[in-house]
Structure formats: C-alpha cells, structure tokens
XYZ file of C-alpha atoms in Angstrom:
531
model
C -23.102 25.833 21.239
C -23.306 22.059 20.662
C -20.441 20.074 19.191
C -22.418 19.216 16.021
C -23.273 22.911 15.466
C -19.625 23.953 15.909
C -18.659 21.170 13.486
C -21.120 22.456 10.880
C -20.209 26.133 11.343
C -16.480 25.553 10.955
C -17.119 23.377 7.895
C -19.182 26.124 6.250
C -16.666 28.848 7.201
C -13.712 26.862 5.818
C -15.516 25.992 2.578
C -16.375 29.662 1.969
C -12.748 30.603 2.603
C -11.602 28.052 0.034
C -14.111 29.149 -2.602
C -13.064 32.795 -2.261
C -9.387 31.867 -2.619
C -10.271 29.914 -5.763
C -12.287 32.790 -7.261
C -9.471 35.248 -6.554
C -6.942 32.946 -8.223
C -9.121 32.464 -11.316
C -9.661 36.226 -11.689
C -5.906 36.856 -11.441
C -5.340 34.202 -14.082
C -7.987 35.703 -16.367
C -6.593 39.202 -15.923
C -3.104 37.964 -16.780
C -4.200 36.244 -19.982
C -6.253 39.278 -21.027
C -3.139 41.468 -20.559
C -4.843 43.849 -18.136
C -2.609 46.834 -17.361
C -0.821 46.604 -14.029
C -0.887 42.790 -13.815
C 1.808 40.477 -15.089
C 2.571 36.781 -15.199
C 4.925 37.356 -12.279
C 2.060 38.640 -10.110
C 0.054 35.483 -10.746
C 3.038 33.282 -9.958
C 3.687 35.181 -6.697
C 0.099 34.475 -5.643
C 0.482 30.735 -6.387
C 3.850 30.612 -4.601
C 2.285 32.207 -1.517
C -0.549 29.643 -1.528
C 1.895 26.732 -1.815
C 4.099 28.056 0.995
C 1.094 28.439 3.318
C 0.127 24.838 2.576
C 3.695 23.658 3.196
C 3.727 25.368 6.604
C 0.366 23.833 7.503
C 1.488 20.314 6.496
C 4.650 20.641 8.580
C 2.559 21.757 11.559
C 0.097 18.877 11.112
C 2.788 16.218 10.811
C 4.742 17.617 13.759
C 1.649 17.595 15.976
C 0.330 14.326 14.558
C 3.548 12.496 15.425
C 3.075 13.253 19.119
C 1.508 10.351 20.915
C -1.137 12.328 22.773
C -2.496 13.865 19.558
C -2.200 10.793 17.352
C -5.475 9.671 15.762
C -6.508 6.047 16.188
C -9.449 6.189 13.793
C -8.848 5.504 10.132
C -11.083 5.495 7.066
C -10.223 2.253 5.313
C -11.821 3.432 2.063
C -9.562 6.485 1.775
C -5.982 6.476 0.533
C -5.877 2.983 -0.976
C -2.363 1.750 -1.759
C -2.966 1.689 -5.512
C -4.223 5.287 -5.317
C -1.089 6.300 -3.426
C 1.064 4.603 -6.053
C -0.812 6.491 -8.778
C -0.303 9.863 -7.135
C 3.343 8.986 -6.485
C 3.864 8.244 -10.190
C 2.262 11.486 -11.324
C 4.116 13.430 -8.655
C 7.338 12.095 -10.144
C 6.403 13.440 -13.582
C 5.396 16.762 -11.985
C 8.813 17.072 -10.331
C 10.520 16.187 -13.627
C 8.438 18.816 -15.459
C 9.378 21.558 -13.026
C 13.019 20.493 -13.154
C 12.832 21.084 -16.929
C 11.170 24.460 -16.275
C 14.022 25.367 -13.970
C 16.544 24.351 -16.637
C 14.667 26.455 -19.210
C 14.674 29.433 -16.821
C 18.440 29.106 -16.248
C 18.973 29.227 -20.006
C 17.063 32.502 -20.267
C 18.024 34.051 -16.920
C 18.931 37.370 -18.512
C 15.432 38.035 -19.854
C 13.206 36.298 -17.295
C 11.997 37.448 -13.884
C 13.430 35.747 -10.792
C 9.867 34.767 -9.861
C 9.799 32.381 -12.856
C 12.743 30.563 -11.289
C 11.271 30.565 -7.780
C 7.997 29.025 -8.991
C 9.344 25.608 -10.141
C 11.578 25.364 -7.040
C 8.621 26.048 -4.738
C 6.452 23.626 -6.709
C 9.003 20.812 -6.368
C 9.210 21.325 -2.576
C 5.411 21.504 -2.355
C 4.971 18.302 -4.404
C 7.503 16.244 -2.432
C 6.044 17.238 0.928
C 2.447 16.805 -0.225
C 3.019 13.275 -1.533
C 4.719 12.321 1.737
C 1.808 13.842 3.662
C -0.805 11.949 1.614
C 1.058 8.642 1.921
C 1.251 8.994 5.712
C -2.057 10.657 6.589
C -4.642 10.140 3.816
C -6.656 7.733 6.033
C -6.686 9.976 9.114
C -9.931 10.930 10.860
C -8.830 14.156 12.539
C -10.055 14.722 16.105
C -7.832 17.550 17.378
C -7.416 21.194 16.267
C -10.434 20.522 14.050
C -11.177 24.117 13.027
C -7.546 24.828 12.172
C -7.239 21.559 10.230
C -10.420 22.296 8.278
C -9.002 25.601 7.079
C -5.626 24.022 6.345
C -7.110 21.197 4.326
C -9.570 23.316 2.351
C -6.720 25.731 1.606
C -4.763 22.743 0.277
C -7.698 21.515 -1.838
C -8.162 24.860 -3.593
C -4.437 25.464 -3.933
C -4.169 22.251 -5.940
C -7.249 23.181 -7.978
C -5.695 26.540 -8.870
C -2.446 24.805 -9.834
C -4.546 22.497 -12.017
C -6.328 25.457 -13.643
C -2.987 27.162 -14.262
C -1.589 24.028 -15.903
C -4.673 23.651 -18.124
C -4.409 27.276 -19.266
C -0.694 26.967 -20.037
C -1.156 23.735 -21.966
C -4.063 25.281 -23.893
C -1.774 27.967 -25.304
C 0.707 25.355 -26.476
C -1.941 22.998 -27.883
C -3.621 25.849 -29.722
C -0.454 26.564 -31.691
C 0.289 22.893 -32.344
C -3.150 21.892 -33.572
C -3.668 24.892 -35.798
C -0.766 23.543 -37.827
C -2.388 20.093 -38.019
C -5.659 21.536 -39.304
C -3.817 22.915 -42.329
C -3.271 19.356 -43.582
C -7.055 18.814 -43.675
C -7.639 21.902 -45.816
C -8.847 24.293 -43.148
C -7.720 27.927 -43.036
C -4.434 28.348 -41.246
C -4.426 30.760 -38.325
C -1.132 32.217 -37.204
C -0.864 32.771 -33.471
C 1.580 34.908 -31.580
C 4.682 33.140 -30.316
C 6.776 33.897 -27.282
C 9.856 35.584 -28.713
C 12.677 35.936 -26.221
C 14.673 39.142 -26.150
C 17.874 37.225 -25.453
C 19.512 34.004 -26.547
C 19.549 30.819 -24.504
C 22.856 30.190 -22.791
C 22.390 26.425 -23.224
C 21.833 24.267 -26.291
C 19.185 22.306 -24.379
C 16.570 25.063 -24.093
C 14.510 23.813 -27.016
C 14.580 20.244 -25.642
C 13.523 21.521 -22.217
C 10.580 23.376 -23.767
C 9.352 20.336 -25.712
C 9.765 18.040 -22.698
C 7.738 20.348 -20.469
C 4.637 20.076 -22.652
C 4.872 16.300 -22.967
C 4.618 16.074 -19.169
C 1.764 18.540 -18.690
C -1.059 15.929 -18.923
C 0.518 13.924 -16.076
C 0.980 17.069 -13.994
C -2.692 17.954 -14.520
C -3.822 14.515 -13.346
C -1.601 14.795 -10.263
C -3.299 18.005 -9.171
C -6.779 16.493 -9.568
C -5.830 13.361 -7.590
C -4.212 15.392 -4.816
C -7.296 17.630 -4.563
C -9.579 14.609 -4.293
C -7.541 12.922 -1.549
C -7.282 16.144 0.448
C -11.030 16.685 0.097
C -11.714 13.261 1.658
C -9.492 14.208 4.597
C -11.458 17.447 5.004
C -14.818 15.619 4.924
C -13.611 13.058 7.479
C -12.689 15.637 10.146
C -14.577 14.881 13.358
C -16.458 11.877 11.933
C -16.990 8.714 13.977
C -16.066 6.000 11.512
C -14.255 3.590 13.801
C -11.305 1.574 12.542
C -12.131 0.468 9.032
C -9.295 -1.525 7.563
C -10.494 -3.595 4.634
C -8.075 -6.403 3.940
C -9.877 -8.252 1.196
C -8.275 -11.420 -0.037
C -7.423 -10.708 -3.652
C -7.296 -13.652 -6.036
C -7.079 -13.825 -9.814
C -8.468 -17.300 -10.453
C -10.956 -17.733 -13.279
C -10.481 -14.382 -14.995
C -8.680 -15.581 -18.127
C -11.443 -14.556 -20.614
C -11.700 -11.026 -19.214
C -7.910 -10.665 -19.102
C -7.486 -11.823 -22.711
C -10.174 -9.449 -24.023
C -8.690 -6.569 -22.035
C -5.166 -7.261 -23.285
C -6.418 -7.431 -26.893
C -7.958 -3.979 -26.402
C -4.700 -2.718 -24.896
C -2.684 -4.044 -27.862
C -5.120 -2.509 -30.355
C -4.838 0.805 -28.497
C -1.043 0.922 -28.746
C -1.193 0.124 -32.484
C -3.895 2.731 -33.114
C -2.028 5.445 -31.195
C 1.152 4.709 -33.166
C -0.701 4.927 -36.502
C -2.464 8.127 -35.437
C 0.642 9.982 -34.291
C 2.688 8.909 -37.325
C 0.089 10.073 -39.853
C -1.925 12.947 -38.421
C -0.883 16.322 -39.812
C 1.320 14.872 -42.578
C -0.986 15.107 -45.606
C -4.743 15.378 -46.111
C -5.048 11.686 -47.097
C -2.908 10.452 -44.207
C -4.731 12.635 -41.686
C -8.160 11.441 -42.826
C -6.965 7.821 -42.752
C -5.588 8.215 -39.215
C -8.851 9.750 -38.014
C -10.945 6.977 -39.623
C -8.820 4.236 -38.033
C -9.044 5.929 -34.639
C -12.833 6.252 -34.842
C -13.319 2.622 -35.932
C -11.090 1.349 -33.105
C -12.919 3.514 -30.551
C -16.352 2.390 -31.762
C -15.418 -1.270 -31.284
C -13.821 -0.703 -27.857
C -16.653 1.477 -26.536
C -19.307 -0.952 -27.823
C -17.610 -3.828 -26.009
C -17.358 -1.846 -22.772
C -21.006 -0.770 -22.992
C -22.187 -4.352 -23.459
C -20.172 -5.814 -20.574
C -21.223 -2.957 -18.251
C -24.851 -3.639 -19.144
C -24.390 -7.359 -18.431
C -22.937 -6.483 -15.022
C -25.972 -4.326 -14.246
C -28.340 -7.119 -15.291
C -26.536 -9.558 -12.977
C -26.970 -7.073 -10.127
C -30.706 -6.808 -10.812
C -31.029 -10.609 -10.721
C -29.059 -10.879 -7.474
C -31.356 -11.150 -4.447
C -28.509 -11.054 -1.897
C -29.274 -8.391 0.743
C -26.665 -5.669 0.916
C -25.833 -2.656 3.036
C -24.676 0.692 1.660
C -21.221 2.050 2.452
C -21.296 5.393 4.307
C -17.673 6.511 3.970
C -17.049 10.016 2.531
C -14.415 8.407 0.293
C -17.051 6.173 -1.337
C -19.405 9.126 -1.808
C -16.572 11.122 -3.353
C -15.848 8.235 -5.743
C -19.419 8.486 -7.033
C -19.234 12.253 -7.473
C -15.852 12.106 -9.210
C -17.022 9.442 -11.660
C -20.064 11.470 -12.666
C -18.306 14.843 -12.520
C -15.263 13.827 -14.566
C -17.499 12.224 -17.229
C -18.995 15.645 -17.970
C -15.903 16.641 -19.983
C -16.416 13.857 -22.536
C -20.158 14.398 -22.602
C -19.670 18.085 -23.488
C -17.297 17.342 -26.368
C -19.487 14.480 -27.631
C -22.639 16.589 -27.733
C -20.595 19.369 -29.337
C -19.474 16.933 -32.054
C -23.040 15.775 -32.688
C -24.276 19.363 -33.022
C -21.343 20.235 -35.303
C -22.058 17.284 -37.604
C -25.724 18.278 -37.880
C -25.068 21.943 -38.704
C -21.828 21.717 -40.669
C -21.740 22.213 -44.433
C -18.550 20.148 -44.784
C -18.871 16.374 -44.298
C -15.643 14.428 -44.988
C -15.927 10.637 -45.040
C -14.375 10.144 -41.615
C -16.942 12.454 -40.008
C -19.664 9.801 -40.304
C -17.662 7.611 -37.938
C -17.825 10.498 -35.489
C -21.601 10.105 -34.989
C -21.592 6.557 -33.502
C -18.331 7.375 -31.722
C -19.837 10.393 -29.948
C -23.022 8.526 -29.025
C -21.026 5.602 -27.637
C -18.808 7.912 -25.547
C -21.962 9.176 -23.822
C -23.549 5.726 -23.463
C -20.410 3.880 -22.328
C -19.651 6.307 -19.505
C -23.269 6.251 -18.396
C -23.418 2.442 -18.199
C -19.958 2.044 -16.685
C -20.720 4.653 -14.019
C -23.891 2.781 -13.109
C -21.967 -0.511 -12.888
C -19.119 0.878 -10.758
C -21.321 2.914 -8.406
C -23.619 -0.064 -7.897
C -20.780 -2.286 -6.694
C -18.584 0.165 -4.772
C -21.632 0.855 -2.595
C -22.237 -2.808 -1.804
C -21.389 -4.106 1.666
C -22.452 -7.730 1.979
C -24.122 -9.033 5.092
C -22.477 -12.015 6.704
C -23.988 -15.377 5.903
C -26.164 -16.548 8.805
C -27.553 -19.766 7.391
C -28.706 -22.168 10.135
C -27.654 -25.813 9.645
C -30.322 -28.510 9.623
C -30.669 -30.470 12.842
C -33.167 -32.812 14.481
C -35.212 -31.188 17.281
C -37.169 -33.165 19.908
C -39.970 -30.908 21.165
C -41.013 -33.181 24.046
C -37.565 -33.636 25.570
C -36.326 -30.132 24.717
C -33.167 -31.665 23.295
C -31.307 -31.104 20.081
C -30.323 -34.392 18.436
C -27.915 -34.873 15.559
C -28.677 -38.174 13.733
C -25.769 -40.577 13.385
C -24.817 -42.285 10.146
C -26.272 -45.688 11.156
C -29.600 -44.515 12.608
C -32.629 -45.532 10.512
C -35.298 -45.461 13.249
C -37.214 -42.247 12.563
C -40.820 -41.277 13.171
C -42.970 -39.877 10.382
C -42.355 -36.297 11.527
C -38.612 -36.960 11.671
C -38.708 -38.361 8.121
C -40.517 -35.242 6.923
C -37.961 -33.033 8.650
C -35.102 -35.030 7.178
C -36.605 -34.714 3.687
C -37.050 -30.986 4.177
C -33.409 -30.631 5.240
C -32.289 -32.674 2.244
C -34.285 -30.478 -0.149
C -32.996 -27.327 1.556
C -29.418 -28.534 1.173
C -30.014 -29.287 -2.519
C -31.468 -25.808 -3.029
C -28.506 -24.328 -1.178
C -26.064 -26.226 -3.397
C -27.912 -25.024 -6.497
C -27.854 -21.448 -5.237
C -24.150 -21.680 -4.449
C -23.459 -22.896 -7.989
C -25.413 -20.007 -9.508
C -23.654 -17.577 -7.152
C -20.235 -18.888 -8.239
C -21.138 -18.448 -11.928
C -22.355 -14.873 -11.324
C -19.240 -14.097 -9.303
C -16.964 -15.444 -12.051
C -18.818 -13.402 -14.682
C -18.566 -10.228 -12.595
C -14.852 -10.741 -11.975
C -14.214 -11.195 -15.701
C -16.318 -8.125 -16.523
C -14.395 -6.056 -13.967
C -10.978 -7.196 -15.205
C -11.956 -6.491 -18.823
C -13.215 -2.997 -17.952
C -10.104 -2.388 -15.831
C -7.782 -3.077 -18.781
C -10.035 -1.221 -21.246
C -9.968 1.918 -19.108
C -6.176 1.743 -18.989
C -6.272 1.445 -22.780
C -8.552 4.452 -23.286
C -6.409 6.558 -20.964
C -3.442 6.239 -23.336
C -4.675 8.058 -26.515
C -5.556 11.484 -25.036
C -2.574 11.414 -22.675
C -0.187 10.917 -25.614
C -1.775 13.430 -27.986
C -4.559 11.566 -29.833
C -7.303 14.166 -29.784
C -9.612 13.784 -32.790
C -11.872 16.551 -31.467
C -8.945 18.885 -32.213
C -7.721 17.366 -35.410
C -10.827 16.733 -37.521
C -11.477 20.487 -37.587
C -15.242 20.175 -38.016
C -16.264 21.262 -34.510
C -13.720 24.098 -34.576
C -15.279 25.480 -37.784
C -18.789 25.398 -36.285
C -17.985 26.734 -32.810
C -14.899 28.786 -33.659
C -11.279 27.634 -33.525
C -10.163 29.279 -30.302
C -13.381 28.706 -28.251
C -13.565 25.038 -29.252
C -9.899 24.331 -28.553
C -10.200 25.969 -25.129
C -13.221 23.738 -24.412
C -11.230 20.676 -25.471
C -8.220 21.646 -23.354
C -10.475 21.887 -20.319
C -12.377 18.681 -21.122
C -9.475 16.381 -22.016
C -7.860 16.413 -18.525
C -11.254 15.473 -17.088
C -11.499 12.616 -19.596
C -8.045 11.341 -18.665
C -8.894 11.624 -14.983
C -12.161 9.757 -15.582
C -10.294 6.782 -17.055
C -7.781 6.813 -14.218
C -10.429 7.046 -11.534
C -12.520 4.359 -13.220
C -9.466 2.096 -13.178
C -8.974 2.653 -9.444
C -12.683 2.190 -8.716
C -12.833 -1.030 -10.744
C -9.952 -2.383 -8.672
C -12.065 -1.686 -5.584
C -15.052 -3.387 -7.224
C -12.939 -6.449 -8.028
C -11.793 -6.707 -4.399
C -15.371 -6.493 -3.150
C -16.606 -9.126 -5.598
C -13.689 -11.394 -4.707
C -14.395 -11.150 -0.972
C -18.188 -11.542 -1.239
C-alpha cells in the first residue's frame, strides 16, 4: 500500500470514528433532556468526563513524545495558530475556568442533594482546559510526521470532544435563556408561559449559591466561543498531518500609518455600540413602552452600522476587481478552514434573519418597531455576504515578488551593457529613442506606484474600520442584546420554545462569526501592509 493511500485511509477511518462519537454524544444529550427512563444527567456527564480524560492522556503522550529531539517536527504551518488567535483562545479559556470554578462552588453549596459526578465534571473540565490551551499554544503550528495514524485519531477525538462540550453548553444556556426571556416577553403584551424551575431538595450551605448561579450564566457565551475556537485549531492540526508545507513563517511588517479615517469611523461605531447596549439592557423588559423604545433604538443603530460595513466591503471588492496585480492562491489548510468557518458561522444569522422576514410577512401583529426589523434582517444577510467576499478574497492573496527590469543602454554590436553617465549627450538616434522609451516607462511606473499607494491606503482603512466594527457587533449578543428573543414576533409565528431553541443555537455562531471575522481581518491587514 502506497504512503498516499495509507494517509487517505487513516484520515477516513479517524473522521468516521469522530463522527460516531459525536452522534453518540448528541443522542445521550437528547435522551437526557427528554427524560428517557434509565438515563440521567449524571450518565451524560460521565460520558463527557471520559472523553475529556482520553483527550488529556493523548495530549500528554503527544507532548512527551514531541519534546524528544528525534521525534520533533521541523515543519510548521505559518498560517495556523497565529499569536492573536492564541491570545483569543487564552482569554476565553480563562472565562471557561472561572465558570467551572463557580460551578464547583455551586456544587459544594448543594453537596447533600447533588451527585458526586456533578462535582467531578467542573474539576475535570478545568484540568482539560488548562492542558488544552497549553497544548495549542505550543503545538498549533505543527505538521505531524510521526505516529500519524495514532495522532489522527487523537486529534479527531479532541475535535469532537470540544464540539460535544460546545453542544452541551448551548443546551444548558438555552434552558436558562428560555426562562429569562419568557419574562421579558410579558412586558410587550405577549402571553406569559411558566416553565419548570430546578427546585433543590435541600438548602445551600453557603450564602453565595445564588451569586454563583447568576455568574455561571453570564460566562456561558465566552465558554461556548472557547469550544468553537479550540475545535477549529485542532481541526487544522488534524488536516496538516503528513502534509509537505515546508517552513512557512510569515513575519509581515505591521504598520499603522495612514489609517486615521478608518480608525475614527470604527471607534465611533464602537462608542455607539456601548451606548446602545447600555440603553437596551436598562430598558428591555421594564415596561411595554420602554421595551419598544429599546428595540427601536437597537434596530436603528444596527441598520446604520450594517449599512456602513456593507458599503466599505463593497468598495474593497471593487478595488480588488480593478487591481491587475498577479497573485497566487494560498494552499494552507488553515486558510481553507478560515473560508469555511466564515461561511459556516454566518449561517446562524442568515437563519434568524430569514425567520424574521417570514414572521413579519405572516404575522397579524405589527408593532411600530417591527418595521425596523425588515431592513435590519436584510442588511444582516447582505453585510455578511459582502464582508465574507472581501475577507476571503484577500486572505487567499499571495503576491508575486516584483521583478521589474531597470532601463539600461544595450549595444548590440559590441555585446556590452552600457549605463549612460550624467554628462553624456552623444547619443545615436536609436539610443535617443531608447532613452525616451525608458523615460516614459519610468513615468508610467511612477504613476502606477502612486495609484497603488492610494489603493493600499484605502484598503488598509477599510480593513481597520471593519476590524473595529466587528468587535463592536460582537458585544451586543455576548452581553444579552438579542432582539430576536425580545420582540416576540418570531416566537409567536414559529412557537416560543422552537424559536428560542433556534436562537440559542444561532447566537453562538453569530458571536463566533464576529470573532473570526476580526481575526481574519487582522490577517488581511498584515497582507495588505506587506504587499
């Protein structure tokens, strides 16, 4: 069997293993939430603990072997594991550890009426998170060449373990959000639905239990993003196994000259975002008038921000179409994954936007703020489409080196190359023609350089503006601004529980989209700056 065939077979075998683990985990989760006889929450947690422990053992094995000189890999994928991506996953890992520390504190308060497994789970998760972040910081760029079959299974196991932890977090947050937002809908005049609450059969031994519980749910969005980021980075490692990439260390010179307009516009958007989020959270759910006012302000702000981002993304695409510079396409799995993640994570917002449009068309109730929802929903679809096109266009660009040949005088008869001195005026007719041609060529080159500098400055400003705008639009859903929950219209059309479950699945994807767009735009800025 050839090496390439063994490579392909082990890749297929490992991927099928991972998919089956994922399906099994989802079915256990579904059975638990449907209260199927014989299965409990403890059984699901035992399964997740076992998956995390297997991954921990594999990571220890990999790092122990990888540290030995004879097995150390020299090849690196420069596109994978960028420093800003590592910092992002480190930040979210910190919030994940804090969340599970609060879970552990909550468990200690209710030790008498909780299973020991509920205490083991946060402890295992903290150990798993610390080791995984260390592993990704040290080895995210590796191109694995040894123990390839074993490493494929270890990495794909890690990818799907993190995806199951993500799914578990989404399901848990959905329960909490369902209760919270049903109360908010009452202020808008919708029918109140009372949901079951988790009543403990014993009292908390600490006065902090209620604070622990509230703190846990504030940190869930960050925990969800951590699991998605970790899965993505591990997937790149899995795809890079056995590849011949060579050493690809991109050390672009990063400068911030000439980006004042883009920075100012981005910071204005960021300031408007903070003000809008504050107004929204202070007014939503208070009274019918205040809730409708908060929703209207949020929609108006979003329409302006999304319109601006759509326009600048379109301008960036037009500049690309006008640029005749020949380019090569990047072939790194990390770049390909960036494309897939941008498109895939945008699906969440597209689903909720189309759902809103359908709900507006078929709903009998049309409050004033709902009419802002139509342009808002359309712009959410359009903005992500245009921004994806802009980012993918530029992260795939790899400029050829400039090979322009300088003008020089050539004597055909003597086979010599002569460079005219400053004081030489004795030229033949042919030499004069050649000199004129060189002069015109140099003028054209200067003109082209000027145009190139203008285009480059425009692209850098566009990228900086989009960078700051994506940071801005990450803030509202992460801190609880979710108009798709709170306006109530879509929930009436599609059903309260089904629609809220859809939103709870879609919102983490939307947050991840903004985060990943921010990281990708940083990469775009570096490429534009070094071109």
